[in-house]
Amino acid sequence: MALTVERLSSLRKQGQDITMYLFPDTDHGMRNYTVAADGTRQYTNIAPGFYDLMADWAKGKLDGTYGKAYRK
């Protein structure tokens, strides 16, 4: 995730119109997870707010609250 944020931030600095919302405790598939004792991930659900974010993005209007996501 850190590499993706780094690359998108770099593109933003070059003038690209990029908006980022980060969902804590998710992977790139926007799935929430917990970490088991052996270090493996146990997936629980799609991050609350993700589909609302995608719908608002498609409408060209990002101004809602999207679960635990925060804008970066």
Short mmCIF file of C-alpha atoms in Angstrom, two decimals:
data_model
loop_
_atom_site.label_atom_id
_atom_site.label_comp_id
_atom_site.label_asym_id
_atom_site.label_seq_id
_atom_site.Cartn_x
_atom_site.Cartn_y
_atom_site.Cartn_z
CA MET A 1 0.00 0.00 0.00
CA ALA A 2 2.80 2.41 0.88
CA LEU A 3 4.36 2.07 -2.58
CA THR A 4 1.02 2.82 -4.26
CA VAL A 5 0.51 5.93 -2.12
CA GLU A 6 4.07 7.03 -2.86
CA ARG A 7 3.60 6.67 -6.62
CA LEU A 8 0.21 8.41 -6.64
CA SER A 9 1.63 11.24 -4.52
CA SER A 10 4.47 11.62 -7.01
CA LEU A 11 2.01 11.86 -9.90
CA ARG A 12 -0.01 14.42 -7.94
CA LYS A 13 3.14 16.54 -7.47
CA GLN A 14 3.60 16.42 -11.26
CA GLY A 15 0.18 18.01 -11.71
CA GLN A 16 -2.07 14.98 -12.06
CA ASP A 17 -5.55 15.41 -10.57
CA ILE A 18 -5.47 12.51 -8.10
CA THR A 19 -7.65 12.04 -5.05
CA MET A 20 -6.84 9.29 -2.58
CA TYR A 21 -9.03 7.75 0.08
CA LEU A 22 -7.38 5.21 2.34
CA PHE A 23 -9.35 2.52 4.12
CA PRO A 24 -7.47 1.33 7.24
CA ASP A 25 -7.04 -2.43 7.75
CA THR A 26 -7.90 -3.31 4.15
CA ASP A 27 -5.98 -4.69 1.20
CA HIS A 28 -6.14 -3.56 -2.43
CA GLY A 29 -9.37 -5.53 -2.81
CA MET A 30 -10.93 -3.28 -0.15
CA ARG A 31 -11.46 -6.30 2.08
CA ASN A 32 -11.20 -5.85 5.85
CA TYR A 33 -9.07 -8.39 7.64
CA THR A 34 -7.65 -9.43 10.96
CA VAL A 35 -4.22 -10.96 11.38
CA ALA A 36 -4.04 -14.45 12.86
CA ALA A 37 -1.35 -15.52 15.33
CA ASP A 38 0.65 -17.10 12.50
CA GLY A 39 0.64 -13.82 10.55
CA THR A 40 -1.91 -14.83 7.93
CA ARG A 41 -4.87 -12.62 7.12
CA GLN A 42 -8.42 -13.63 7.89
CA TYR A 43 -10.73 -11.70 5.57
CA THR A 44 -14.01 -10.50 7.03
CA ASN A 45 -15.92 -8.24 4.60
CA ILE A 46 -15.70 -5.46 2.01
CA ALA A 47 -14.80 -2.18 3.70
CA PRO A 48 -17.95 -0.30 4.71
CA GLY A 49 -18.30 2.83 2.60
CA PHE A 50 -16.27 1.52 -0.34
CA TYR A 51 -19.23 1.06 -2.67
CA ASP A 52 -20.64 4.47 -1.66
CA LEU A 53 -17.28 6.04 -2.51
CA MET A 54 -17.24 4.35 -5.92
CA ALA A 55 -20.81 5.48 -6.65
CA ASP A 56 -20.01 9.09 -5.70
CA TRP A 57 -16.80 8.98 -7.74
CA ALA A 58 -18.76 7.78 -10.78
CA LYS A 59 -21.14 10.72 -10.29
CA GLY A 60 -18.18 13.11 -10.06
CA LYS A 61 -19.07 14.13 -6.52
CA LEU A 62 -16.81 13.06 -3.64
CA ASP A 63 -18.06 14.74 -0.50
CA GLY A 64 -19.47 12.02 1.71
CA THR A 65 -18.21 10.01 4.65
CA TYR A 66 -17.06 6.59 3.52
CA GLY A 67 -16.84 4.24 6.48
CA LYS A 68 -13.44 4.59 8.17
CA ALA A 69 -11.78 5.95 5.03
CA TYR A 70 -9.81 9.16 5.18
CA ARG A 71 -8.78 11.46 2.37
CA LYS A 72 -5.05 11.81 1.78
#
